[in-house]
Amino acid sequence: MDSDRQERIRYFGFAGFVGLLLLLNVTGIFKYVFGIDTAIILALLAGYKIFYNSISALLEKQISADLAICIAAIAALTVGEYVAAAEAMFIMLLGEGLEAYAAGRTEAAIHRFVEQLPRRARVVRDGQEVEVGVEELLPGETVVVRAGERIAADGLVVEGFSGVDESSITGESVPRDKQPGNEVFSGTINGNGRLAIRVTAAGSETTLARVVRLVEEAKEKRAPVERLADRYAKYFLPALLLAACLTFYFTRDWLRTVAVLIVACPCALILATPTAMVAAIGGLARRGILVKGAHFLELAAKADTIVFDKTGTLTTGKFQVVRVMGESEDEVLRLGAAAESGSEHLLAKVIVEEARRRGLTVETPGDAHVVPGRGAQCHLNGNTVRAGNAAFLAEEGIISTGHLLEEADKLGATAVLVAVDRTLAGAILLRDSLRPGAAEAREELEGMELSHQVLLTGDRRRAAEAIGREMGLHNVEAELLPEQKLERIRQMQSQGRIVAMVGDGINDAPALAAANIGIAVAGSGAEITAEAADVVYLNHSLDKLPRLFDVSRRAVTTAWQNIILFAGLLNVMAVFAAAYGILGPIGAAFTHQISSFFVMLNSLRLLRVERPTGRPSRWAKVLALWEPVGARLGRIDPGAGFAWVWDRRRELARPALAGAAALLVLGGFYTLEPHEQGVIERFGRKVRPYKEPGWHYKLPWPIERLTRVEAERVRSVEIGYRTSEGAGGEPAAYEWNVQHRAGRFQKRPEESLMLSGDQNMIELNGVVHYSVVRADDYIFRLVDADAAVRAAAESVVQ
């Protein structure tokens, strides 16, 4: 497990721990540690990074959205609304976690890729082949590369013939035939021949090293995207403070002021963008499109230009026979398959498979063999059969191949010429097949105002133009090296365009990294490409590619809905309610939770995908909701996480039990305020004496239970007439019935009229004040203390 993933697991594990303790505090199960309310600890614990970032920003003369939540939390803590402060900080913690979700940088992937390259090379020194480290190679030396090995340095072929797979550098899908005088690149793979190469560049000067360097430079030059909440914090914070100041000025009520600060906390504002983006990422993941960060969706929503690579992107990288030319197609194909039966070349395998698919008998002569850099040949029925390029046939005097090669160029195909002895039999034309859904995706993207579409490829011009015609692409640029692709991307960006690049292979990595939004089509096997890109497209068909831009735009729209409706209008109404005293601090905390909840619900709509042909069950829909969130959020796989825990269950059991026991024991500490007394029940029975104010310890629940009694608080009950709710000041004293007519008292006939000791009838209103002396009797011996005091007082009066 890499360090980035471990860090994400630790972060969300910490957030879950804070959330659990907050839930235990709210329910009253675990409320105090060392006599301190756990909500205070949680507010500081969850918000330490937020406090730190706010102070750091202030020192740099910057105002962030975090500052508003810090002010509200401090105000809530000051007036004793600890739960409200902890809730606000917990929501901030979740918001920070969602915003921090992004893919790691590319350095680790680059190093892993470089480690796979050859460490050693065979160099000819003093007429002998000597194996040395690649870093020891010097320009001008000759290295020997055998069949199937990677070429360790840039250079020129001085001896030998072979086909070299250069797709990692140029993107060309067909191995290029190499002969003396041809250039080769480091990192490419030698085919089936032995080559002697004179080194022209080694080590950090090779083409592959330049590609890696270009990726790093392009990543570093891309500017960071500012958080949306911070962008408007400089307006939001003054408005929040002004609302709080006006509330206090007109009401002189600190509770209302704190309620305003809490309800106006920018939790919904902070969650507005990341929840929409993460939901969109989850929805795209269900479509097989993996986006590495929220800000890449913002860029994709703004894209107006899309650039395609050819090989492995618009095409599958798998060749197919598109045409067989000759008097008898089956005969030409049969002869070509017989000659190629002894070759492991990519095109040879396709020809043999095509012949068998057509039901032809493919003979395998014992002398069938490969002629490196030329083709293959065999003897069949006494004749020599050759299949290869024009140069191969020209060695036997067959030069009338021009019309076949012209037809191949028109189709953008590679021609394998077939001859029997010195007679040209025909040609087999092969071409990389178009990826399914490519043309439809391009057309749909054009309808989405991505009308500036360009094809950049390192392949041959004729092959590129043929694919361009089939795709409907008019801007085609071919035979480009990675540096040239990168330069074209930067030219477009300099014109003010927002460029999306779709590609695969090592040759596309610099362009993918430099583009505003890089989309790597998976399947090339080049890890560096996926790491350099911002989006990884996993589907074989390209038909879902437009969904990336569609969902990105809907995600930005949803984020603005969250900001305007829930973080704006709803919060404004809640601020007025708090200022008028309709909402108290706890109600304010609940209300701002509601606005955050609405933000989440609105964002979850982005998880929905197009309904498949077969309607899924309800359970499948429920499970599908978790799949993208759990598997893609922070790249955490729930199944892998469970397996990791299960494999280490014995190792984790002891620290988990120890931690739980420690929490249970520490939860027994509590404090009693000066006006409080505590009564302990041990398995339901009271324990004497009861506890006086101070710091105490009790055995953990369920062994002992604490009940707090405000013993020093003076309580009061009325006898006779009852004072009406909302009664004003003292009534006029000059007439007895004034207070009755004014409605100050409510008459209780059974209590208000009494018979005195001298047999006179009197009407009475009395107030009896009392306090608790024995807390245990107050709890256990009385059902209704006020009723008992009232009855005793009436008895005394009578």
Short mmCIF file of C-alpha atoms in Angstrom, two decimals, residues 374-680:
data_model
loop_
_atom_site.label_atom_id
_atom_site.label_comp_id
_atom_site.label_asym_id
_atom_site.label_seq_id
_atom_site.Cartn_x
_atom_site.Cartn_y
_atom_site.Cartn_z
CA ARG A 374 12.60 -7.91 -44.89
CA GLY A 375 9.85 -10.47 -44.35
CA ALA A 376 9.55 -14.27 -44.43
CA GLN A 377 9.92 -17.07 -46.96
CA CYS A 378 9.48 -20.79 -47.41
CA HIS A 379 9.47 -23.53 -50.06
CA LEU A 380 6.06 -24.83 -51.06
CA ASN A 381 5.41 -27.45 -53.74
CA GLY A 382 8.85 -26.83 -55.19
CA ASN A 383 8.41 -23.06 -55.37
CA THR A 384 9.92 -20.31 -53.26
CA VAL A 385 7.24 -18.22 -51.58
CA ARG A 386 8.14 -14.82 -50.21
CA ALA A 387 6.02 -12.40 -48.14
CA GLY A 388 7.41 -9.05 -47.07
CA ASN A 389 8.14 -5.48 -48.05
CA ALA A 390 9.00 -4.04 -51.46
CA ALA A 391 12.75 -4.07 -50.75
CA PHE A 392 12.59 -7.82 -50.06
CA LEU A 393 10.94 -8.55 -53.40
CA ALA A 394 13.20 -6.11 -55.24
CA GLU A 395 16.21 -8.25 -54.25
CA GLU A 396 14.69 -10.95 -56.48
CA GLY A 397 14.06 -8.52 -59.32
CA ILE A 398 10.36 -7.95 -58.64
CA ILE A 399 9.87 -4.17 -58.93
CA SER A 400 6.36 -3.88 -60.37
CA THR A 401 4.76 -3.27 -56.96
CA GLY A 402 3.94 0.43 -57.27
CA HIS A 403 0.21 0.08 -57.88
CA LEU A 404 -0.17 -2.17 -54.82
CA LEU A 405 1.70 0.27 -52.59
CA GLU A 406 -0.38 3.19 -53.89
CA GLU A 407 -3.58 1.37 -52.99
CA ALA A 408 -2.17 0.63 -49.52
CA ASP A 409 -1.37 4.33 -49.05
CA LYS A 410 -4.91 5.33 -50.01
CA LEU A 411 -6.28 3.04 -47.32
CA GLY A 412 -3.63 4.01 -44.81
CA ALA A 413 -2.67 0.34 -44.65
CA THR A 414 0.56 -1.67 -44.46
CA ALA A 415 1.16 -3.88 -47.51
CA VAL A 416 2.64 -7.38 -47.20
CA LEU A 417 3.62 -8.30 -50.77
CA VAL A 418 3.44 -11.99 -51.77
CA ALA A 419 5.54 -13.52 -54.59
CA VAL A 420 6.03 -17.05 -55.94
CA ASP A 421 9.57 -17.47 -57.28
CA ARG A 422 10.03 -14.28 -59.35
CA THR A 423 6.33 -13.62 -59.98
CA LEU A 424 4.26 -11.12 -57.99
CA ALA A 425 1.12 -12.87 -56.76
CA GLY A 426 -0.55 -9.98 -54.91
CA ALA A 427 -0.63 -8.13 -51.63
CA ILE A 428 -2.28 -8.43 -48.24
CA LEU A 429 -3.26 -5.02 -46.84
CA LEU A 430 -3.47 -4.70 -43.07
CA ARG A 431 -4.54 -1.77 -40.95
CA ASP A 432 -5.08 -0.97 -37.32
CA SER A 433 -8.82 -1.32 -36.61
CA LEU A 434 -10.87 1.66 -35.48
CA ARG A 435 -11.89 1.52 -31.81
CA PRO A 436 -15.63 0.91 -31.35
CA GLY A 437 -17.64 4.03 -30.65
CA ALA A 438 -14.84 6.38 -31.76
CA ALA A 439 -16.69 8.04 -34.64
CA GLU A 440 -19.91 8.34 -32.63
CA ALA A 441 -18.04 9.88 -29.68
CA ARG A 442 -16.34 12.44 -31.92
CA GLU A 443 -19.66 13.46 -33.46
CA GLU A 444 -21.34 13.81 -30.05
CA LEU A 445 -18.42 15.87 -28.72
CA GLU A 446 -18.77 18.20 -31.68
CA GLY A 447 -22.42 18.71 -30.73
CA MET A 448 -21.26 19.63 -27.20
CA GLU A 449 -19.34 22.65 -28.57
CA LEU A 450 -16.03 20.78 -28.58
CA SER A 451 -15.80 21.56 -32.26
CA HIS A 452 -12.05 22.20 -32.46
CA GLN A 453 -10.81 18.61 -32.83
CA VAL A 454 -7.26 17.66 -33.80
CA LEU A 455 -5.50 14.35 -34.46
CA LEU A 456 -1.82 14.32 -33.38
CA THR A 457 0.11 11.11 -34.03
CA GLY A 458 3.62 9.80 -34.54
CA ASP A 459 2.35 7.36 -37.17
CA ARG A 460 2.76 7.66 -40.96
CA ARG A 461 0.83 10.48 -42.62
CA ARG A 462 -1.15 8.22 -44.97
CA ALA A 463 -2.26 5.99 -42.09
CA ALA A 464 -3.22 9.02 -40.01
CA GLU A 465 -5.16 10.65 -42.84
CA ALA A 466 -7.07 7.41 -43.49
CA ILE A 467 -8.18 7.22 -39.85
CA GLY A 468 -9.01 10.94 -39.95
CA ARG A 469 -11.29 10.43 -42.96
CA GLU A 470 -13.02 7.49 -41.31
CA MET A 471 -13.48 9.47 -38.08
CA GLY A 472 -14.54 12.71 -39.72
CA LEU A 473 -11.50 14.58 -38.39
CA HIS A 474 -10.23 17.34 -40.65
CA ASN A 475 -7.20 18.53 -38.64
CA VAL A 476 -4.62 15.74 -38.87
CA GLU A 477 -0.93 16.10 -37.99
CA ALA A 478 1.30 13.05 -38.35
CA GLU A 479 4.88 11.85 -37.80
CA LEU A 480 5.26 13.85 -34.57
CA LEU A 481 7.69 13.07 -31.77
CA PRO A 482 6.65 13.58 -28.11
CA GLU A 483 8.33 17.02 -28.03
CA GLN A 484 6.38 18.12 -31.09
CA LYS A 485 3.07 16.95 -29.61
CA LEU A 486 3.86 18.87 -26.45
CA GLU A 487 4.68 21.99 -28.44
CA ARG A 488 1.38 21.79 -30.38
CA ILE A 489 -0.56 21.51 -27.09
CA ARG A 490 1.20 24.59 -25.72
CA GLN A 491 0.54 26.52 -28.92
CA MET A 492 -3.19 25.86 -28.60
CA GLN A 493 -3.13 26.93 -24.96
CA SER A 494 -1.31 30.13 -25.87
CA GLN A 495 -4.28 30.92 -28.14
CA GLY A 496 -6.55 30.86 -25.07
CA ARG A 497 -7.97 27.38 -25.65
CA ILE A 498 -8.81 24.91 -22.87
CA VAL A 499 -7.33 21.70 -24.25
CA ALA A 500 -8.36 18.12 -23.47
CA MET A 501 -5.88 15.52 -24.70
CA VAL A 502 -6.89 11.87 -25.25
CA GLY A 503 -4.01 9.45 -25.67
CA ASP A 504 -2.06 6.42 -24.52
CA GLY A 505 1.53 5.22 -24.60
CA ILE A 506 4.70 6.79 -23.26
CA ASN A 507 4.87 9.12 -26.25
CA ASP A 508 1.66 10.81 -25.11
CA ALA A 509 2.70 11.33 -21.48
CA PRO A 510 4.21 14.84 -21.88
CA ALA A 511 1.20 16.06 -23.89
CA LEU A 512 -1.23 14.52 -21.39
CA ALA A 513 0.57 16.20 -18.51
CA ALA A 514 0.70 19.59 -20.25
CA ALA A 515 -2.92 19.61 -21.42
CA ASN A 516 -5.51 21.30 -19.24
CA ILE A 517 -7.21 17.92 -18.91
CA GLY A 518 -5.29 14.76 -19.86
CA ILE A 519 -7.32 11.61 -20.61
CA ALA A 520 -5.40 8.32 -20.75
CA VAL A 521 -7.10 5.44 -22.54
CA ALA A 522 -6.21 2.33 -20.54
CA GLY A 523 -4.86 -0.81 -22.10
CA SER A 524 -1.45 0.30 -23.31
CA GLY A 525 0.24 -1.13 -20.23
CA ALA A 526 2.27 2.04 -19.73
CA GLU A 527 1.82 3.07 -16.10
CA ILE A 528 3.50 6.40 -16.61
CA THR A 529 0.76 7.43 -19.04
CA ALA A 530 -2.03 6.84 -16.55
CA GLU A 531 -0.10 8.72 -13.85
CA ALA A 532 0.63 11.69 -16.11
CA ALA A 533 -3.04 11.99 -17.06
CA ASP A 534 -5.85 13.52 -15.03
CA VAL A 535 -8.48 11.02 -16.20
CA VAL A 536 -8.15 7.30 -16.94
CA TYR A 537 -10.67 5.90 -19.42
CA LEU A 538 -11.16 2.16 -18.80
CA ASN A 539 -13.76 1.22 -21.43
CA HIS A 540 -12.87 -0.53 -24.65
CA SER A 541 -15.42 1.50 -26.60
CA LEU A 542 -15.12 5.29 -26.75
CA ASP A 543 -18.89 5.80 -26.73
CA LYS A 544 -18.85 6.93 -23.07
CA LEU A 545 -16.12 9.57 -23.56
CA PRO A 546 -18.66 12.42 -24.04
CA ARG A 547 -20.11 11.58 -20.61
CA LEU A 548 -16.93 12.97 -19.03
CA PHE A 549 -17.65 16.44 -20.36
CA ASP A 550 -21.42 16.18 -19.87
CA VAL A 551 -21.13 15.12 -16.21
CA SER A 552 -18.39 17.71 -15.60
CA ARG A 553 -20.68 20.49 -16.77
CA ARG A 554 -23.59 19.16 -14.71
CA ALA A 555 -21.29 18.94 -11.68
CA VAL A 556 -20.34 22.61 -11.98
CA THR A 557 -24.02 23.54 -12.40
CA THR A 558 -24.93 21.48 -9.32
CA ALA A 559 -22.17 23.16 -7.32
CA TRP A 560 -23.61 26.58 -8.19
CA GLN A 561 -27.09 25.38 -7.24
CA ASN A 562 -25.70 24.30 -3.87
CA ILE A 563 -24.02 27.67 -3.38
CA ILE A 564 -26.94 29.87 -4.40
CA LEU A 565 -29.90 27.90 -2.99
CA PHE A 566 -28.60 26.16 0.13
CA ALA A 567 -25.46 28.04 1.10
CA GLY A 568 -27.09 31.34 0.09
CA LEU A 569 -30.86 31.74 0.30
CA LEU A 570 -31.47 29.12 3.00
CA ASN A 571 -28.68 30.51 5.18
CA VAL A 572 -29.93 34.08 4.75
CA MET A 573 -33.40 33.09 5.97
CA ALA A 574 -31.84 31.17 8.86
CA VAL A 575 -29.75 34.20 9.85
CA PHE A 576 -32.89 36.35 10.10
CA ALA A 577 -34.59 33.61 12.15
CA ALA A 578 -31.62 33.46 14.54
CA ALA A 579 -31.44 37.26 14.82
CA TYR A 580 -35.14 37.41 15.77
CA GLY A 581 -34.65 34.75 18.41
CA ILE A 582 -36.67 32.08 16.60
CA LEU A 583 -33.57 29.87 16.43
CA GLY A 584 -31.31 29.38 19.42
CA PRO A 585 -27.70 28.11 19.21
CA ILE A 586 -28.72 24.43 19.11
CA GLY A 587 -31.48 25.16 16.59
CA ALA A 588 -28.98 27.14 14.56
CA ALA A 589 -26.58 24.18 14.56
CA PHE A 590 -29.39 21.88 13.44
CA THR A 591 -30.45 24.29 10.70
CA HIS A 592 -26.99 24.61 9.26
CA GLN A 593 -26.82 20.80 9.33
CA ILE A 594 -30.04 20.75 7.29
CA SER A 595 -28.56 23.05 4.66
CA SER A 596 -25.51 20.80 4.43
CA PHE A 597 -27.82 17.78 4.15
CA PHE A 598 -29.67 19.39 1.24
CA VAL A 599 -26.34 20.05 -0.44
CA MET A 600 -25.48 16.35 -0.14
CA LEU A 601 -28.86 15.23 -1.50
CA ASN A 602 -28.65 17.59 -4.45
CA SER A 603 -25.13 16.39 -5.25
CA LEU A 604 -26.04 12.70 -5.03
CA ARG A 605 -28.12 13.09 -8.18
CA LEU A 606 -24.83 13.04 -10.09
CA LEU A 607 -24.30 9.40 -9.07
CA ARG A 608 -27.08 8.30 -11.40
CA VAL A 609 -25.99 6.77 -14.68
CA GLU A 610 -27.81 5.86 -17.86
CA ARG A 611 -30.22 3.00 -17.28
CA PRO A 612 -28.89 -0.22 -18.84
CA THR A 613 -30.93 -2.40 -21.15
CA GLY A 614 -31.89 -4.82 -18.40
CA ARG A 615 -33.45 -3.03 -15.44
CA PRO A 616 -31.45 -3.79 -12.26
CA SER A 617 -33.00 -4.87 -9.00
CA ARG A 618 -33.49 -2.44 -6.12
CA TRP A 619 -30.73 -4.13 -4.16
CA ALA A 620 -28.36 -3.71 -7.09
CA LYS A 621 -29.14 0.02 -7.15
CA VAL A 622 -28.47 0.34 -3.42
CA LEU A 623 -25.15 -1.49 -3.68
CA ALA A 624 -24.20 0.54 -6.74
CA LEU A 625 -24.43 3.73 -4.67
CA TRP A 626 -21.65 2.52 -2.40
CA GLU A 627 -19.45 1.10 -5.13
CA PRO A 628 -18.25 4.39 -6.69
CA VAL A 629 -18.14 6.29 -3.40
CA GLY A 630 -16.33 3.60 -1.45
CA ALA A 631 -14.07 2.40 -4.24
CA ARG A 632 -13.18 5.71 -5.83
CA LEU A 633 -13.42 8.22 -2.98
CA GLY A 634 -9.78 8.49 -1.99
CA ARG A 635 -9.21 5.28 -4.08
CA ILE A 636 -10.21 3.15 -1.09
CA ASP A 637 -11.55 -0.30 -1.96
CA PRO A 638 -13.99 -1.48 0.77
CA GLY A 639 -13.35 -5.13 -0.08
CA ALA A 640 -9.59 -4.69 0.07
CA GLY A 641 -9.91 -2.78 3.33
CA PHE A 642 -12.00 -5.53 4.91
CA ALA A 643 -9.54 -8.15 3.67
CA TRP A 644 -6.64 -6.17 5.15
CA VAL A 645 -8.38 -5.97 8.54
CA TRP A 646 -9.35 -9.66 8.46
CA ASP A 647 -5.82 -10.78 7.62
CA ARG A 648 -4.48 -8.80 10.57
CA ARG A 649 -7.33 -9.44 12.96
CA ARG A 650 -5.08 -11.04 15.56
CA GLU A 651 -2.59 -8.19 15.38
CA LEU A 652 -5.34 -5.57 15.63
CA ALA A 653 -7.41 -7.30 18.31
CA ARG A 654 -5.19 -6.46 21.27
CA PRO A 655 -4.67 -2.73 20.49
CA ALA A 656 -8.38 -2.39 19.66
CA LEU A 657 -9.42 -3.98 22.95
CA ALA A 658 -6.86 -1.93 24.85
CA GLY A 659 -8.10 1.28 23.24
CA ALA A 660 -11.73 0.44 23.99
CA ALA A 661 -10.87 -0.43 27.59
CA ALA A 662 -8.92 2.82 27.99
CA LEU A 663 -11.84 4.86 26.68
CA LEU A 664 -14.20 3.02 29.00
CA VAL A 665 -12.00 3.62 32.05
CA LEU A 666 -11.28 7.26 31.23
CA GLY A 667 -14.99 7.87 30.76
CA GLY A 668 -15.45 7.39 34.51
CA PHE A 669 -13.90 10.74 35.41
CA TYR A 670 -16.39 13.55 35.99
CA THR A 671 -16.70 16.93 37.69
CA LEU A 672 -19.52 18.43 39.74
CA GLU A 673 -20.11 22.16 39.58
CA PRO A 674 -20.39 24.18 42.86
CA HIS A 675 -24.20 24.08 42.69
CA GLU A 676 -24.36 20.33 41.96
CA GLN A 677 -24.40 17.11 43.96
CA GLY A 678 -24.00 13.66 42.45
CA VAL A 679 -25.82 10.47 43.33
CA ILE A 680 -24.19 7.20 42.27
#
